[in-house]
């Protein structure tokens, strides 16, 4: 039996330098921090809903009557909940638009600058949204909507940039398992956000936003000074040069012939060598690349389901089963644990098979059964956590694969190697289309409500 390259070489991880490890960790935790601040909003919805409703309907409120008379926002908790859903929808639509733009910008500007700017700016917006407005007791629907639109645009700089940087450092050999493990960054961010929020929620939801915003801002500073966006920055050969140098007798995971062009072993971005990517593909050209549109549409359907869990799982657990908000936050972690295991294991299997689509198709078929099973979960935390983890395995796993490993495959096709840069643009298209699907799902939830 002819084993794929990941086993034939036997040195997949031994070929990685300490630079690869640093890039892996920096990009991993940078996006984890972005997702942590995003998840915080989901984890404190119950507290926000209580704070935005009058004391006549909410006995837990401690604000003086005169403050409510001057800062009245919603007459009931139901209307507050509807507005929270509207904010989710606004965020997703602005996030989707931003992804299409950020992918194009990322292929034309320094990825480190774009990522650092997005992290720091988003942290400031989150701080104003959740902390400053509460400290000042200033509740205004228009301000909340504007801030969340801006936050969606700024958060969209994250994913295209980190996937592009990872694609610059890690080749297609073993990409499924490497990116499968790395794509757990979103789930780790969800877990981190849930833990941070639940740890300070007793002092007020504004401190949950304060803590996550501060950590995210610090992460943006670290990225600005510490991230290397490609091997060429320090004079190492790029992954295209390495892959062309090594004889590869196996069919690529997407399609196309091997690039046989010779490469210069000593070049760097700073020297402006002609071997580096000389121009970025247009948005239309990226859309026309094989596989981009089909995977983007599939991801739109998948992200609709995935983000329904992301935005509303803690709220659902708290309201449906009557569990405390902090307990619901911690229990929702099991969905992300399942996604981490699913993405890594399914990526590993796809590397062995040298094919992604069959693994995705089987997982999504099994996801239907897991969703039906979870919808019938009893009021038992252990059983609920188990069913939640299984659902995360079959939904979060494929979601991680499409948004990371498959996006990198599509953006590094032999069709465009050596002449154009498309990885950030393709990633923006895939994730942007997925976010539109997630936003449409939120609109449908609003209509049902």
mmCIF file with all atom_site columns, N, CA and C in Angstrom, residues 225-272:
data_model
loop_
_atom_site.group_PDB
_atom_site.id
_atom_site.type_symbol
_atom_site.label_atom_id
_atom_site.label_alt_id
_atom_site.label_comp_id
_atom_site.label_asym_id
_atom_site.label_entity_id
_atom_site.label_seq_id
_atom_site.pdbx_PDB_ins_code
_atom_site.Cartn_x
_atom_site.Cartn_y
_atom_site.Cartn_z
_atom_site.occupancy
_atom_site.B_iso_or_equiv
_atom_site.pdbx_formal_charge
_atom_site.auth_seq_id
_atom_site.auth_comp_id
_atom_site.auth_asym_id
_atom_site.auth_atom_id
_atom_site.pdbx_PDB_model_num
ATOM 1   N N  . UNK A 1 225 ? 4.580  42.972 17.265  1.00 0.00 ? 225 UNK A N  1
ATOM 2   C CA . UNK A 1 225 ? 6.028  42.906 17.445  1.00 0.00 ? 225 UNK A CA 1
ATOM 3   C C  . UNK A 1 225 ? 6.608  41.498 17.256  1.00 0.00 ? 225 UNK A C  1
ATOM 4   N N  . UNK A 1 226 ? 5.773  40.455 17.276  1.00 0.00 ? 226 UNK A N  1
ATOM 5   C CA . UNK A 1 226 ? 6.344  39.112 17.292  1.00 0.00 ? 226 UNK A CA 1
ATOM 6   C C  . UNK A 1 226 ? 6.032  38.197 16.130  1.00 0.00 ? 226 UNK A C  1
ATOM 7   N N  . UNK A 1 227 ? 5.039  38.522 15.282  1.00 0.00 ? 227 UNK A N  1
ATOM 8   C CA . UNK A 1 227 ? 4.603  37.582 14.257  1.00 0.00 ? 227 UNK A CA 1
ATOM 9   C C  . UNK A 1 227 ? 5.407  37.728 12.969  1.00 0.00 ? 227 UNK A C  1
ATOM 10  N N  . UNK A 1 228 ? 5.885  36.605 12.441  1.00 0.00 ? 228 UNK A N  1
ATOM 11  C CA . UNK A 1 228 ? 6.514  36.552 11.120  1.00 0.00 ? 228 UNK A CA 1
ATOM 12  C C  . UNK A 1 228 ? 5.474  36.009 10.143  1.00 0.00 ? 228 UNK A C  1
ATOM 13  N N  . UNK A 1 229 ? 5.158  36.782 9.114   1.00 0.00 ? 229 UNK A N  1
ATOM 14  C CA . UNK A 1 229 ? 4.054  36.382 8.244   1.00 0.00 ? 229 UNK A CA 1
ATOM 15  C C  . UNK A 1 229 ? 4.461  35.339 7.217   1.00 0.00 ? 229 UNK A C  1
ATOM 16  N N  . UNK A 1 230 ? 5.757  35.162 6.956   1.00 0.00 ? 230 UNK A N  1
ATOM 17  C CA . UNK A 1 230 ? 6.188  34.161 5.982   1.00 0.00 ? 230 UNK A CA 1
ATOM 18  C C  . UNK A 1 230 ? 7.647  33.812 6.220   1.00 0.00 ? 230 UNK A C  1
ATOM 19  N N  . UNK A 1 231 ? 8.106  32.634 5.779   1.00 0.00 ? 231 UNK A N  1
ATOM 20  C CA . UNK A 1 231 ? 9.517  32.262 5.945   1.00 0.00 ? 231 UNK A CA 1
ATOM 21  C C  . UNK A 1 231 ? 10.467 33.211 5.228   1.00 0.00 ? 231 UNK A C  1
ATOM 22  N N  . UNK A 1 232 ? 9.999  33.800 4.121   1.00 0.00 ? 232 UNK A N  1
ATOM 23  C CA . UNK A 1 232 ? 10.870 34.681 3.343   1.00 0.00 ? 232 UNK A CA 1
ATOM 24  C C  . UNK A 1 232 ? 11.330 35.901 4.141   1.00 0.00 ? 232 UNK A C  1
ATOM 25  N N  . UNK A 1 233 ? 10.579 36.285 5.172   1.00 0.00 ? 233 UNK A N  1
ATOM 26  C CA . UNK A 1 233 ? 10.957 37.448 5.970   1.00 0.00 ? 233 UNK A CA 1
ATOM 27  C C  . UNK A 1 233 ? 12.284 37.264 6.676   1.00 0.00 ? 233 UNK A C  1
ATOM 28  N N  . UNK A 1 234 ? 12.664 36.018 6.945   1.00 0.00 ? 234 UNK A N  1
ATOM 29  C CA . UNK A 1 234 ? 13.942 35.758 7.614   1.00 0.00 ? 234 UNK A CA 1
ATOM 30  C C  . UNK A 1 234 ? 14.883 34.986 6.705   1.00 0.00 ? 234 UNK A C  1
ATOM 31  N N  . UNK A 1 235 ? 14.637 35.037 5.387   1.00 0.00 ? 235 UNK A N  1
ATOM 32  C CA . UNK A 1 235 ? 15.545 34.437 4.425   1.00 0.00 ? 235 UNK A CA 1
ATOM 33  C C  . UNK A 1 235 ? 15.392 32.952 4.210   1.00 0.00 ? 235 UNK A C  1
ATOM 34  N N  . UNK A 1 236 ? 14.315 32.342 4.727   1.00 0.00 ? 236 UNK A N  1
ATOM 35  C CA . UNK A 1 236 ? 14.084 30.915 4.515   1.00 0.00 ? 236 UNK A CA 1
ATOM 36  C C  . UNK A 1 236 ? 13.270 30.709 3.239   1.00 0.00 ? 236 UNK A C  1
ATOM 37  N N  . UNK A 1 237 ? 13.402 29.553 2.593   1.00 0.00 ? 237 UNK A N  1
ATOM 38  C CA . UNK A 1 237 ? 12.585 29.296 1.400   1.00 0.00 ? 237 UNK A CA 1
ATOM 39  C C  . UNK A 1 237 ? 11.123 29.145 1.763   1.00 0.00 ? 237 UNK A C  1
ATOM 40  N N  . UNK A 1 238 ? 10.245 29.608 0.884   1.00 0.00 ? 238 UNK A N  1
ATOM 41  C CA . UNK A 1 238 ? 8.820  29.476 1.108   1.00 0.00 ? 238 UNK A CA 1
ATOM 42  C C  . UNK A 1 238 ? 8.343  28.060 0.888   1.00 0.00 ? 238 UNK A C  1
ATOM 43  N N  . UNK A 1 239 ? 7.098  27.795 1.238   1.00 0.00 ? 239 UNK A N  1
ATOM 44  C CA . UNK A 1 239 ? 6.592  26.428 1.129   1.00 0.00 ? 239 UNK A CA 1
ATOM 45  C C  . UNK A 1 239 ? 6.476  25.993 -0.325  1.00 0.00 ? 239 UNK A C  1
ATOM 46  N N  . UNK A 1 240 ? 6.235  26.914 -1.242  1.00 0.00 ? 240 UNK A N  1
ATOM 47  C CA . UNK A 1 240 ? 6.164  26.549 -2.657  1.00 0.00 ? 240 UNK A CA 1
ATOM 48  C C  . UNK A 1 240 ? 7.511  26.045 -3.138  1.00 0.00 ? 240 UNK A C  1
ATOM 49  N N  . UNK A 1 241 ? 8.584  26.696 -2.704  1.00 0.00 ? 241 UNK A N  1
ATOM 50  C CA . UNK A 1 241 ? 9.916  26.266 -3.093  1.00 0.00 ? 241 UNK A CA 1
ATOM 51  C C  . UNK A 1 241 ? 10.232 24.890 -2.528  1.00 0.00 ? 241 UNK A C  1
ATOM 52  N N  . UNK A 1 242 ? 9.839  24.665 -1.273  1.00 0.00 ? 242 UNK A N  1
ATOM 53  C CA . UNK A 1 242 ? 10.081 23.365 -0.656  1.00 0.00 ? 242 UNK A CA 1
ATOM 54  C C  . UNK A 1 242 ? 9.303  22.255 -1.347  1.00 0.00 ? 242 UNK A C  1
ATOM 55  N N  . UNK A 1 243 ? 8.031  22.550 -1.669  1.00 0.00 ? 243 UNK A N  1
ATOM 56  C CA . UNK A 1 243 ? 7.198  21.525 -2.291  1.00 0.00 ? 243 UNK A CA 1
ATOM 57  C C  . UNK A 1 243 ? 7.651  21.224 -3.702  1.00 0.00 ? 243 UNK A C  1
ATOM 58  N N  . UNK A 1 244 ? 8.140  22.210 -4.426  1.00 0.00 ? 244 UNK A N  1
ATOM 59  C CA . UNK A 1 244 ? 8.635  21.973 -5.771  1.00 0.00 ? 244 UNK A CA 1
ATOM 60  C C  . UNK A 1 244 ? 9.966  21.251 -5.752  1.00 0.00 ? 244 UNK A C  1
ATOM 61  N N  . UNK A 1 245 ? 10.742 21.464 -4.694  1.00 0.00 ? 245 UNK A N  1
ATOM 62  C CA . UNK A 1 245 ? 12.042 20.818 -4.593  1.00 0.00 ? 245 UNK A CA 1
ATOM 63  C C  . UNK A 1 245 ? 11.908 19.337 -4.297  1.00 0.00 ? 245 UNK A C  1
ATOM 64  N N  . UNK A 1 246 ? 10.916 18.977 -3.488  1.00 0.00 ? 246 UNK A N  1
ATOM 65  C CA . UNK A 1 246 ? 10.705 17.577 -3.138  1.00 0.00 ? 246 UNK A CA 1
ATOM 66  C C  . UNK A 1 246 ? 9.834  16.906 -4.192  1.00 0.00 ? 246 UNK A C  1
ATOM 67  N N  . UNK A 1 247 ? 10.259 15.765 -4.654  1.00 0.00 ? 247 UNK A N  1
ATOM 68  C CA . UNK A 1 247 ? 9.470  15.023 -5.650  1.00 0.00 ? 247 UNK A CA 1
ATOM 69  C C  . UNK A 1 247 ? 8.251  14.436 -4.981  1.00 0.00 ? 247 UNK A C  1
ATOM 70  N N  . UNK A 1 248 ? 7.074  14.737 -5.568  1.00 0.00 ? 248 UNK A N  1
ATOM 71  C CA . UNK A 1 248 ? 5.799  14.296 -4.988  1.00 0.00 ? 248 UNK A CA 1
ATOM 72  C C  . UNK A 1 248 ? 5.038  13.495 -6.026  1.00 0.00 ? 248 UNK A C  1
ATOM 73  N N  . UNK A 1 249 ? 4.882  12.209 -5.772  1.00 0.00 ? 249 UNK A N  1
ATOM 74  C CA . UNK A 1 249 ? 4.226  11.348 -6.746  1.00 0.00 ? 249 UNK A CA 1
ATOM 75  C C  . UNK A 1 249 ? 2.736  11.187 -6.490  1.00 0.00 ? 249 UNK A C  1
ATOM 76  N N  . UNK A 1 250 ? 2.201  11.895 -5.507  1.00 0.00 ? 250 UNK A N  1
ATOM 77  C CA . UNK A 1 250 ? 0.805  11.705 -5.143  1.00 0.00 ? 250 UNK A CA 1
ATOM 78  C C  . UNK A 1 250 ? -0.043 12.851 -5.649  1.00 0.00 ? 250 UNK A C  1
ATOM 79  N N  . UNK A 1 251 ? -1.303 12.566 -5.930  1.00 0.00 ? 251 UNK A N  1
ATOM 80  C CA . UNK A 1 251 ? -2.244 13.564 -6.409  1.00 0.00 ? 251 UNK A CA 1
ATOM 81  C C  . UNK A 1 251 ? -2.553 14.553 -5.289  1.00 0.00 ? 251 UNK A C  1
ATOM 82  N N  . UNK A 1 252 ? -2.619 15.863 -5.599  1.00 0.00 ? 252 UNK A N  1
ATOM 83  C CA . UNK A 1 252 ? -2.932 16.855 -4.572  1.00 0.00 ? 252 UNK A CA 1
ATOM 84  C C  . UNK A 1 252 ? -4.344 16.670 -4.029  1.00 0.00 ? 252 UNK A C  1
ATOM 85  N N  . UNK A 1 253 ? -4.580 17.294 -2.878  1.00 0.00 ? 253 UNK A N  1
ATOM 86  C CA . UNK A 1 253 ? -5.879 17.150 -2.230  1.00 0.00 ? 253 UNK A CA 1
ATOM 87  C C  . UNK A 1 253 ? -6.985 17.867 -2.984  1.00 0.00 ? 253 UNK A C  1
ATOM 88  N N  . UNK A 1 254 ? -6.661 18.918 -3.741  1.00 0.00 ? 254 UNK A N  1
ATOM 89  C CA . UNK A 1 254 ? -7.690 19.600 -4.523  1.00 0.00 ? 254 UNK A CA 1
ATOM 90  C C  . UNK A 1 254 ? -7.641 19.099 -5.946  1.00 0.00 ? 254 UNK A C  1
ATOM 91  N N  . UNK A 1 255 ? -6.785 19.604 -6.786  1.00 0.00 ? 255 UNK A N  1
ATOM 92  C CA . UNK A 1 255 ? -6.608 19.102 -8.134  1.00 0.00 ? 255 UNK A CA 1
ATOM 93  C C  . UNK A 1 255 ? -5.522 19.909 -8.797  1.00 0.00 ? 255 UNK A C  1
ATOM 94  N N  . UNK A 1 256 ? -5.004 19.403 -9.907  1.00 0.00 ? 256 UNK A N  1
ATOM 95  C CA . UNK A 1 256 ? -4.019 20.154 -10.680 1.00 0.00 ? 256 UNK A CA 1
ATOM 96  C C  . UNK A 1 256 ? -2.684 19.464 -10.680 1.00 0.00 ? 256 UNK A C  1
ATOM 97  N N  . UNK A 1 257 ? -1.809 19.911 -11.555 1.00 0.00 ? 257 UNK A N  1
ATOM 98  C CA . UNK A 1 257 ? -0.492 19.326 -11.706 1.00 0.00 ? 257 UNK A CA 1
ATOM 99  C C  . UNK A 1 257 ? 0.506  20.044 -10.823 1.00 0.00 ? 257 UNK A C  1
ATOM 100 N N  . UNK A 1 258 ? 1.639  19.398 -10.573 1.00 0.00 ? 258 UNK A N  1
ATOM 101 C CA . UNK A 1 258 ? 2.670  19.980 -9.755  1.00 0.00 ? 258 UNK A CA 1
ATOM 102 C C  . UNK A 1 258 ? 3.373  21.103 -10.510 1.00 0.00 ? 258 UNK A C  1
ATOM 103 N N  . UNK A 1 259 ? 3.734  22.121 -9.785  1.00 0.00 ? 259 UNK A N  1
ATOM 104 C CA . UNK A 1 259 ? 4.488  23.220 -10.367 1.00 0.00 ? 259 UNK A CA 1
ATOM 105 C C  . UNK A 1 259 ? 5.936  22.784 -10.462 1.00 0.00 ? 259 UNK A C  1
ATOM 106 N N  . UNK A 1 260 ? 6.483  22.720 -11.669 1.00 0.00 ? 260 UNK A N  1
ATOM 107 C CA . UNK A 1 260 ? 7.824  22.207 -11.874 1.00 0.00 ? 260 UNK A CA 1
ATOM 108 C C  . UNK A 1 260 ? 8.869  23.308 -11.933 1.00 0.00 ? 260 UNK A C  1
ATOM 109 N N  . UNK A 1 261 ? 8.461  24.568 -11.746 1.00 0.00 ? 261 UNK A N  1
ATOM 110 C CA . UNK A 1 261 ? 9.421  25.658 -11.844 1.00 0.00 ? 261 UNK A CA 1
ATOM 111 C C  . UNK A 1 261 ? 10.488 25.530 -10.771 1.00 0.00 ? 261 UNK A C  1
ATOM 112 N N  . UNK A 1 262 ? 11.718 25.879 -11.147 1.00 0.00 ? 262 UNK A N  1
ATOM 113 C CA . UNK A 1 262 ? 12.801 25.876 -10.187 1.00 0.00 ? 262 UNK A CA 1
ATOM 114 C C  . UNK A 1 262 ? 12.707 27.122 -9.321  1.00 0.00 ? 262 UNK A C  1
ATOM 115 N N  . UNK A 1 263 ? 13.359 27.067 -8.183  1.00 0.00 ? 263 UNK A N  1
ATOM 116 C CA . UNK A 1 263 ? 13.259 28.192 -7.276  1.00 0.00 ? 263 UNK A CA 1
ATOM 117 C C  . UNK A 1 263 ? 14.636 28.624 -6.827  1.00 0.00 ? 263 UNK A C  1
ATOM 118 N N  . UNK A 1 264 ? 14.718 29.840 -6.376  1.00 0.00 ? 264 UNK A N  1
ATOM 119 C CA . UNK A 1 264 ? 15.929 30.373 -5.781  1.00 0.00 ? 264 UNK A CA 1
ATOM 120 C C  . UNK A 1 264 ? 15.893 30.090 -4.284  1.00 0.00 ? 264 UNK A C  1
ATOM 121 N N  . UNK A 1 265 ? 16.893 29.407 -3.723  1.00 0.00 ? 265 UNK A N  1
ATOM 122 C CA . UNK A 1 265 ? 16.831 29.050 -2.321  1.00 0.00 ? 265 UNK A CA 1
ATOM 123 C C  . UNK A 1 265 ? 17.031 30.214 -1.370  1.00 0.00 ? 265 UNK A C  1
ATOM 124 N N  . UNK A 1 266 ? 17.687 31.272 -1.815  1.00 0.00 ? 266 UNK A N  1
ATOM 125 C CA . UNK A 1 266 ? 17.969 32.389 -0.931  1.00 0.00 ? 266 UNK A CA 1
ATOM 126 C C  . UNK A 1 266 ? 17.276 33.643 -1.430  1.00 0.00 ? 266 UNK A C  1
ATOM 127 N N  . UNK A 1 267 ? 16.130 33.924 -0.872  1.00 0.00 ? 267 UNK A N  1
ATOM 128 C CA . UNK A 1 267 ? 15.433 35.156 -1.207  1.00 0.00 ? 267 UNK A CA 1
ATOM 129 C C  . UNK A 1 267 ? 14.612 35.601 -0.010  1.00 0.00 ? 267 UNK A C  1
ATOM 130 N N  . UNK A 1 268 ? 14.237 36.827 0.022   1.00 0.00 ? 268 UNK A N  1
ATOM 131 C CA . UNK A 1 268 ? 13.424 37.360 1.123   1.00 0.00 ? 268 UNK A CA 1
ATOM 132 C C  . UNK A 1 268 ? 12.515 38.429 0.607   1.00 0.00 ? 268 UNK A C  1
ATOM 133 N N  . UNK A 1 269 ? 11.455 38.689 1.373   1.00 0.00 ? 269 UNK A N  1
ATOM 134 C CA . UNK A 1 269 ? 10.501 39.705 0.983   1.00 0.00 ? 269 UNK A CA 1
ATOM 135 C C  . UNK A 1 269 ? 11.157 41.074 0.951   1.00 0.00 ? 269 UNK A C  1
ATOM 136 N N  . UNK A 1 270 ? 12.060 41.324 1.916   1.00 0.00 ? 270 UNK A N  1
ATOM 137 C CA . UNK A 1 270 ? 12.674 42.622 1.978   1.00 0.00 ? 270 UNK A CA 1
ATOM 138 C C  . UNK A 1 270 ? 13.506 42.937 0.743   1.00 0.00 ? 270 UNK A C  1
ATOM 139 N N  . UNK A 1 271 ? 14.073 41.910 0.110   1.00 0.00 ? 271 UNK A N  1
ATOM 140 C CA . UNK A 1 271 ? 14.908 42.117 -1.058  1.00 0.00 ? 271 UNK A CA 1
ATOM 141 C C  . UNK A 1 271 ? 14.095 42.330 -2.308  1.00 0.00 ? 271 UNK A C  1
ATOM 142 N N  . UNK A 1 272 ? 12.790 42.091 -2.246  1.00 0.00 ? 272 UNK A N  1
ATOM 143 C CA . UNK A 1 272 ? 11.948 42.312 -3.407  1.00 0.00 ? 272 UNK A CA 1
ATOM 144 C C  . UNK A 1 272 ? 12.246 41.370 -4.538  1.00 0.00 ? 272 UNK A C  1
#
